[in-house]
Amino acid sequence: MKLAVLASGYGSNLQAIIDATKRGVIDGRVVLVISDQRDAYALKRAEKHQIEARYLNPKNYASREDYDSAVIVLLKERGIDLVVLAGYMRLLSPVFIDAFPGRIMNIHPSLLPSFPGLGGVGQALKYGVKVSGCTVHFVDENLDTGPIILQEAVPVYDDDTEESLHQRIHSVEHRLYPKAIQLFVQGKISIEGRKCIIHER
Amino acid sequence: MKLAVLASGYGSNLQAIIDATKRGVIDGRVVLVISDQRDAYALKRAEKHQIEARYLNPKNYASREDYDSAVIVLLKERGIDLVVLAGYMRLLSPVFIDAFPGRIMNIHPSLLPSFPGLGGVGQALKYGVKVSGCTVHFVDENLDTGPIILQEAVPVYDDDTEESLHQRIHSVEHRLYPKAIQLFVQGKISIEGRKCIIHER
């Protein structure tokens, strides 16, 4: 299976995914990394692993749809089976969703539907929850609302800072995201309504 | 410490709290149980343990404030230190909140702020989350929004029914609610803004 990862920043989840493909935790290969940020360290990580790394400048496109269409062309040309968002800071247009139905995943640093959108970790701390976590879900046309594949809880401590909580959540993400991707690769996920059923044999 | 429990139904959390006081898990006594339902089994449970059980019929009061005022009179007469809501199906008016600031607790069968209000368990199942749980919180003037004291996560399985998930959450509730009450009794909870800080020595 061919995976593409879209990332805007540091790419720590991208790294976890690449490592998982090398170790055989994911039976697939990352063949393409796309970023909307020229300086995204995620692009460097791709290059280090001889993975095609592409920067597409949003300023060169008139609309979000135009930009997404250019991304879609690349994804289709490379025969991508699954699109993995890893800290990709752009909302996908319906054009994108329709081009890869049920084949776009995202990870979010909260137990959705709590604290969607930007700054999920900070939102959780501010609210004062005692349990947070992370969520891997399929992407639909709305923000962080798609069918949930996997979730895992993480404790929140009274003396947590945004950084300490983020770190705790990140370390779970780096295990949970590869696991969800492998379930997809193995054909073990079916979507029924807005529920994901996991078929473990 | 004198506790009052307000309940509208079966009272399984009431029972867990009574048991915890008997076993010394809570250093306090339930001295009063109030219900808005004549046939609430919670009232029977109170009587079995020689605890004063009072039914107040909402129809005898012109407004929610009037009803709550009657409840407050009872609570004050008995010198209640902490008001514990256990399946109490009425929203408290500001009159009630102001009479017991920071001294009213509730338990909710979801990881708030996800799935507040009625049918938290059904809402979670319908949404398709993979992790749910329960939340003990102080009550403020809005629905299920007060400062969170304790939360615990519970897994949601693909073949869960509302009943099976509710049962799993309930069994955590019966441990978590007494724990939160005992923290209060021991003076180990302080409220800072909308956060509860737990002072464990």
Coordinates of C-alpha atoms in Angstrom, one line a residue:
Chain A
M1 CA 0.0 0.0 0.0
K2 CA 1.2 3.5 -0.9
L3 CA 0.8 6.2 1.7
A4 CA 1.1 9.9 1.3
V5 CA 1.6 12.1 4.4
L6 CA 0.5 15.8 4.4
A7 CA 2.3 17.9 7.0
S8 CA 2.8 21.5 7.8
G9 CA 5.4 21.4 10.5
Y10 CA 7.8 19.4 12.5
G11 CA 6.5 16.0 11.4
S12 CA 6.9 13.9 14.5
N13 CA 3.9 11.8 13.6
L14 CA 5.4 11.4 10.0
Q15 CA 8.6 10.1 11.6
A16 CA 6.6 7.6 13.7
I17 CA 4.8 6.4 10.6
I18 CA 8.0 6.1 8.6
D19 CA 9.6 4.2 11.4
A20 CA 6.6 1.9 11.6
T21 CA 6.9 1.1 7.9
K22 CA 10.6 0.3 8.3
R23 CA 9.9 -2.0 11.3
G24 CA 7.0 -3.7 9.5
V25 CA 4.4 -2.4 11.9
I26 CA 2.7 -1.0 8.9
D27 CA 2.7 -3.1 5.7
G28 CA 3.0 -0.2 3.4
R29 CA 5.4 2.6 2.3
V30 CA 5.3 6.3 2.6
V31 CA 6.0 7.3 -1.0
L32 CA 5.1 11.0 -0.9
V33 CA 5.2 13.8 1.6
I34 CA 3.4 17.1 0.7
S35 CA 3.6 20.3 2.7
D36 CA 2.1 23.8 2.4
Q37 CA 5.1 25.2 4.3
R38 CA 8.4 25.6 2.5
D39 CA 10.4 25.2 5.7
A40 CA 8.5 22.3 7.2
Y41 CA 10.9 20.0 8.9
A42 CA 8.6 17.2 7.7
L43 CA 10.0 17.7 4.1
K44 CA 13.6 17.2 5.5
R45 CA 12.5 14.0 7.2
A46 CA 11.1 12.7 3.9
E47 CA 14.3 13.5 2.0
K48 CA 16.4 11.8 4.7
H49 CA 14.5 8.6 3.9
Q50 CA 14.6 9.1 0.1
I51 CA 10.9 9.8 0.1
E52 CA 9.6 12.2 -2.5
A53 CA 9.0 15.6 -0.8
R54 CA 6.9 18.3 -2.4
Y55 CA 6.2 21.8 -1.3
L56 CA 3.1 23.4 -2.9
N57 CA 2.8 27.1 -2.2
P58 CA -0.8 28.1 -1.5
K59 CA -0.1 31.5 -2.8
N60 CA 0.2 30.1 -6.3
Y61 CA -3.4 29.0 -6.3
A62 CA -6.5 31.2 -6.6
S63 CA -8.7 29.1 -4.2
R64 CA -8.6 26.3 -1.7
E65 CA -10.2 24.1 -4.3
D66 CA -7.5 24.9 -6.8
Y67 CA -4.8 24.1 -4.3
D68 CA -6.5 20.8 -3.3
S69 CA -6.9 19.9 -7.0
A70 CA -3.2 20.3 -7.5
V71 CA -2.5 18.0 -4.4
I72 CA -5.1 15.5 -5.7
V73 CA -3.3 15.3 -9.1
L74 CA 0.0 14.5 -7.4
L75 CA -1.7 11.9 -5.1
K76 CA -3.4 10.2 -8.1
E77 CA -0.3 10.2 -10.2
R78 CA 1.6 8.4 -7.5
G79 CA -1.3 5.9 -7.0
I80 CA -1.8 6.8 -3.3
D81 CA -4.1 4.4 -1.4
L82 CA -4.3 6.3 1.9
V83 CA -3.8 10.0 2.7
V84 CA -2.5 10.6 6.2
L85 CA -2.7 14.1 7.7
A86 CA 0.0 14.8 10.3
G87 CA -0.1 18.3 11.6
Y88 CA -1.5 19.6 8.3
M89 CA -2.9 23.0 9.1
R90 CA -5.3 23.4 6.2
L91 CA -9.0 22.4 6.1
L92 CA -9.6 20.1 3.2
S93 CA -12.2 21.2 0.6
P94 CA -15.1 18.9 -0.4
V95 CA -13.2 18.3 -3.7
F96 CA -10.4 16.6 -1.7
I97 CA -12.8 14.6 0.5
D98 CA -14.7 13.4 -2.6
A99 CA -11.5 12.3 -4.4
F100 CA -10.5 10.0 -1.5
P101 CA -13.7 8.9 0.2
G102 CA -13.0 7.0 3.4
R103 CA -9.3 7.2 2.6
I104 CA -8.1 10.2 4.5
M105 CA -7.1 10.0 8.1
N106 CA -6.2 12.6 10.7
I107 CA -5.0 12.5 14.3
H108 CA -6.2 15.0 16.9
P109 CA -4.7 15.6 20.4
S110 CA -8.0 15.3 22.4
L111 CA -10.8 12.8 22.9
L112 CA -13.1 14.1 20.2
P113 CA -15.8 15.4 20.2
S114 CA -14.2 17.4 23.1
F115 CA -11.9 20.2 22.0
P116 CA -11.9 20.1 18.2
G117 CA -9.9 22.5 16.1
L118 CA -6.8 24.4 16.9
G119 CA -5.1 24.1 20.3
G120 CA -6.9 21.0 21.5
V121 CA -4.4 20.5 24.3
G122 CA -4.6 24.1 25.5
Q123 CA -8.4 24.0 25.4
A124 CA -8.5 20.8 27.5
L125 CA -6.2 22.4 30.1
K126 CA -8.2 25.5 30.3
Y127 CA -11.4 23.6 30.7
G128 CA -9.9 21.7 33.6
V129 CA -10.5 18.1 32.4
K130 CA -8.8 15.3 34.4
V131 CA -8.7 12.9 31.4
S132 CA -7.8 13.8 27.8
G133 CA -6.2 11.8 25.0
C134 CA -6.0 11.5 21.3
T135 CA -8.2 10.5 18.4
V136 CA -7.5 9.0 15.0
H137 CA -10.4 9.5 12.6
F138 CA -11.4 9.6 9.0
V139 CA -11.7 13.1 7.6
D140 CA -15.1 14.4 6.5
E141 CA -16.1 17.8 5.2
N142 CA -16.3 19.3 8.8
L143 CA -13.6 20.1 11.3
D144 CA -12.6 17.0 13.3
T145 CA -16.1 15.3 13.1
G146 CA -15.4 12.3 10.9
P147 CA -15.8 8.6 12.0
I148 CA -13.5 7.7 14.9
I149 CA -11.1 4.8 14.3
L150 CA -9.1 4.7 17.5
Q151 CA -9.0 6.7 20.7
E152 CA -6.8 6.5 23.8
A153 CA -7.1 8.3 27.1
V154 CA -4.3 10.1 28.8
P155 CA -4.4 11.5 32.4
V156 CA -4.2 15.2 33.0
Y157 CA -2.3 16.2 36.1
D158 CA -2.9 19.3 38.2
D159 CA 0.6 20.7 37.5
D160 CA 0.5 20.0 33.8
T161 CA 1.6 22.7 31.4
E162 CA 0.5 22.7 27.8
E163 CA 3.9 21.3 26.9
S164 CA 3.9 18.4 29.4
L165 CA 0.4 17.4 28.4
H166 CA 1.2 17.7 24.7
Q167 CA 4.3 15.5 25.2
R168 CA 2.2 12.8 27.0
I169 CA -0.4 12.8 24.3
H170 CA 2.2 12.9 21.5
S171 CA 3.9 9.7 22.8
V172 CA 0.5 7.9 22.6
E173 CA -0.1 9.4 19.1
H174 CA 3.2 7.9 17.8
R175 CA 1.9 4.4 18.7
L176 CA -1.8 4.9 17.9
Y177 CA -1.5 6.4 14.4
P178 CA 0.6 3.6 13.0
K179 CA -1.8 1.1 14.6
A180 CA -4.8 2.8 12.9
I181 CA -2.9 2.9 9.5
Q182 CA -2.1 -0.8 9.8
L183 CA -5.7 -1.7 10.5
F184 CA -6.6 0.2 7.3
V185 CA -3.9 -1.5 5.3
Q186 CA -5.2 -4.9 6.5
G187 CA -8.7 -4.0 5.5
K188 CA -9.9 -4.4 9.0
I189 CA -11.9 -1.1 9.3
S190 CA -15.4 -0.8 8.0
I191 CA -17.5 2.4 8.3
E192 CA -21.1 2.0 9.2
G193 CA -23.0 5.3 9.4
R194 CA -20.7 7.3 11.5
K195 CA -19.1 4.4 13.4
C196 CA -15.9 2.5 12.5
I197 CA -16.1 -1.2 13.1
I198 CA -12.7 -2.8 13.7
H199 CA -12.5 -6.4 12.4
E200 CA -9.9 -8.2 14.5
R201 CA -9.7 -11.9 13.8
Chain B
M1 CA -19.8 15.7 57.8
K2 CA -23.4 15.5 56.9
L3 CA -24.4 14.6 53.4
A4 CA -27.7 14.9 51.6
V5 CA -28.4 13.0 48.4
L6 CA -30.9 14.1 45.9
A7 CA -32.2 11.3 43.6
S8 CA -35.1 10.8 41.2
G9 CA -34.7 7.1 40.4
Y10 CA -33.2 3.8 41.3
G11 CA -30.4 5.3 43.4
S12 CA -27.5 2.9 42.7
N13 CA -25.1 5.7 43.3
L14 CA -26.9 6.6 46.5
Q15 CA -26.4 2.9 47.6
A16 CA -22.7 3.1 46.7
I17 CA -22.3 6.2 48.8
I18 CA -24.2 4.8 51.8
D19 CA -22.0 1.7 51.6
A20 CA -18.9 3.8 51.4
T21 CA -19.9 5.7 54.6
K22 CA -20.6 2.3 56.4
R23 CA -17.2 1.0 55.3
G24 CA -15.4 4.2 56.3
V25 CA -14.4 5.0 52.7
I26 CA -16.3 8.3 53.3
D27 CA -15.8 10.0 56.7
G28 CA -19.3 11.2 56.8
R29 CA -23.0 10.2 57.0
V30 CA -25.9 10.5 54.6
V31 CA -28.5 12.0 56.9
L32 CA -31.1 13.0 54.3
V33 CA -32.4 11.7 50.9
I34 CA -34.7 13.9 48.9
S35 CA -36.6 12.9 45.8
D36 CA -38.9 14.7 43.3
Q37 CA -40.5 11.3 42.5
R38 CA -42.9 9.6 44.9
D39 CA -41.9 6.1 43.8
A40 CA -38.2 6.6 43.6
Y41 CA -36.5 3.4 44.8
A42 CA -33.8 5.8 46.2
L43 CA -36.3 6.7 49.0
K44 CA -36.7 3.0 49.9
R45 CA -33.0 2.5 50.1
A46 CA -32.8 5.5 52.5
E47 CA -35.5 4.0 54.7
K48 CA -33.8 0.6 54.8
H49 CA -30.7 2.4 56.3
Q50 CA -32.8 4.5 58.7
I51 CA -31.9 7.6 56.8
E52 CA -34.6 10.4 56.6
A53 CA -36.3 10.1 53.2
R54 CA -38.3 13.0 51.9
Y55 CA -40.5 13.3 48.8
L56 CA -41.3 16.8 47.7
N57 CA -43.9 17.0 44.9
P58 CA -42.9 19.6 42.3
K59 CA -46.6 20.1 41.6
N60 CA -47.1 21.7 44.9
Y61 CA -44.8 24.6 44.0
A62 CA -45.5 27.4 41.6
S63 CA -41.9 27.6 40.2
R64 CA -38.6 25.9 40.1
E65 CA -37.3 28.6 42.5
D66 CA -40.1 27.8 45.0
Y67 CA -39.4 24.1 44.9
D68 CA -35.7 24.6 45.3
S69 CA -36.3 27.0 48.2
A70 CA -38.3 24.3 50.0
V71 CA -35.4 21.8 49.4
I72 CA -32.9 24.4 50.7
V73 CA -34.9 24.9 53.9
L74 CA -34.7 21.2 54.6
L75 CA -31.0 21.0 53.8
K76 CA -30.2 24.0 56.0
E77 CA -32.4 22.7 58.9
R78 CA -30.4 19.4 58.8
G79 CA -27.1 21.2 58.7
I80 CA -26.0 19.6 55.4
D81 CA -22.4 20.2 54.5
L82 CA -22.4 18.7 51.0
V83 CA -25.3 18.1 48.5
V84 CA -24.8 15.1 46.3
L85 CA -26.9 14.7 43.1
A86 CA -27.4 11.1 42.1
G87 CA -29.6 10.7 39.1
Y88 CA -31.5 13.8 40.1
M89 CA -33.5 14.8 37.0
R90 CA -34.1 18.5 37.8
L91 CA -31.9 21.4 36.8
L92 CA -31.0 23.4 39.9
S93 CA -32.0 27.1 39.9
P94 CA -29.5 29.8 40.7
V95 CA -31.2 30.1 44.1
F96 CA -30.0 26.6 44.9
I97 CA -26.5 27.1 43.6
D98 CA -26.1 30.3 45.6
A99 CA -27.3 28.6 48.8
F100 CA -24.5 26.0 48.6
P101 CA -21.6 27.5 46.7
G102 CA -19.0 24.9 45.8
R103 CA -20.9 22.4 47.9
I104 CA -23.1 20.6 45.3
M105 CA -21.7 17.6 43.4
N106 CA -23.0 15.7 40.4
I107 CA -21.9 12.7 38.5
H108 CA -22.3 12.4 34.7
P109 CA -21.9 9.2 32.6
S110 CA -19.5 10.7 30.0
L111 CA -16.2 12.4 29.8
L112 CA -17.4 16.0 29.9
P113 CA -17.5 18.3 28.1
S114 CA -18.5 15.6 25.6
F115 CA -22.1 14.5 25.7
P116 CA -23.7 16.7 28.4
G117 CA -27.3 16.5 29.3
L118 CA -29.8 13.7 29.1
G119 CA -28.7 10.3 27.6
G120 CA -25.0 10.9 27.8
V121 CA -24.3 7.1 27.2
G122 CA -26.6 6.9 24.2
Q123 CA -25.1 10.1 22.7
A124 CA -21.6 8.6 23.0
L125 CA -22.6 5.4 21.3
K126 CA -24.4 7.2 18.5
Y127 CA -21.4 9.4 17.9
G128 CA -19.1 6.4 17.7
V129 CA -16.5 7.2 20.3
K130 CA -14.0 4.5 21.3
V131 CA -13.5 5.9 24.8
S132 CA -16.1 7.3 27.1
G133 CA -16.2 7.4 30.9
C134 CA -17.6 9.4 33.8
T135 CA -17.2 12.7 35.4
V136 CA -17.7 14.0 39.0
H137 CA -18.0 17.8 39.0
F138 CA -19.3 20.7 41.1
V139 CA -22.6 22.0 39.9
D140 CA -22.9 25.5 38.5
E141 CA -25.8 27.3 37.0
N142 CA -25.4 25.6 33.6
L143 CA -25.9 22.0 32.5
D144 CA -22.9 19.8 33.3
T145 CA -20.4 22.6 33.0
G146 CA -19.1 23.0 36.5
P147 CA -15.5 22.5 37.6
I148 CA -14.4 18.8 37.2
I149 CA -13.2 17.0 40.3
L150 CA -12.5 13.5 38.9
Q151 CA -12.8 11.7 35.6
E152 CA -12.2 8.2 34.6
A153 CA -12.1 6.7 31.1
V154 CA -13.9 3.5 30.1
P155 CA -13.5 1.7 26.7
V156 CA -16.4 1.5 24.3
Y157 CA -16.6 -1.7 22.3
D158 CA -18.0 -2.1 18.8
D159 CA -20.7 -4.5 20.0
D160 CA -21.7 -2.3 23.0
T161 CA -25.4 -1.6 23.6
E162 CA -26.5 1.3 25.6
E163 CA -27.1 -1.1 28.5
S164 CA -23.7 -2.8 28.4
L165 CA -21.9 0.5 28.2
H166 CA -24.0 2.0 30.9
Q167 CA -23.2 -0.9 33.1
R168 CA -19.5 -0.5 32.6
I169 CA -19.7 3.2 33.3
H170 CA -21.9 2.6 36.4
S171 CA -19.4 0.3 38.0
V172 CA -16.7 3.0 37.7
E173 CA -19.2 5.6 39.0
H174 CA -19.8 3.6 42.2
R175 CA -16.1 3.8 43.0
L176 CA -15.4 7.3 41.7
Y177 CA -18.2 9.2 43.4
P178 CA -17.3 8.0 46.9
K179 CA -13.7 8.9 46.2
A180 CA -14.6 12.4 45.2
I181 CA -16.9 12.9 48.2
Q182 CA -14.1 11.7 50.5
L183 CA -11.7 14.2 49.0
F184 CA -14.2 16.9 49.7
V185 CA -14.8 15.7 53.3
Q186 CA -11.0 15.7 53.9
G187 CA -10.8 19.3 52.5
K188 CA -8.5 18.2 49.7
I189 CA -10.2 20.0 46.9
S190 CA -9.7 23.6 46.0
I191 CA -11.4 25.4 43.1
E192 CA -9.2 27.8 41.1
G193 CA -11.0 29.5 38.3
R194 CA -12.7 26.5 36.7
K195 CA -10.1 24.0 37.7
C196 CA -10.3 21.7 40.8
I197 CA -6.9 21.1 42.4
I198 CA -6.6 17.9 44.4
H199 CA -4.3 18.2 47.4
E200 CA -3.0 14.7 48.1
R201 CA -0.4 14.5 50.7

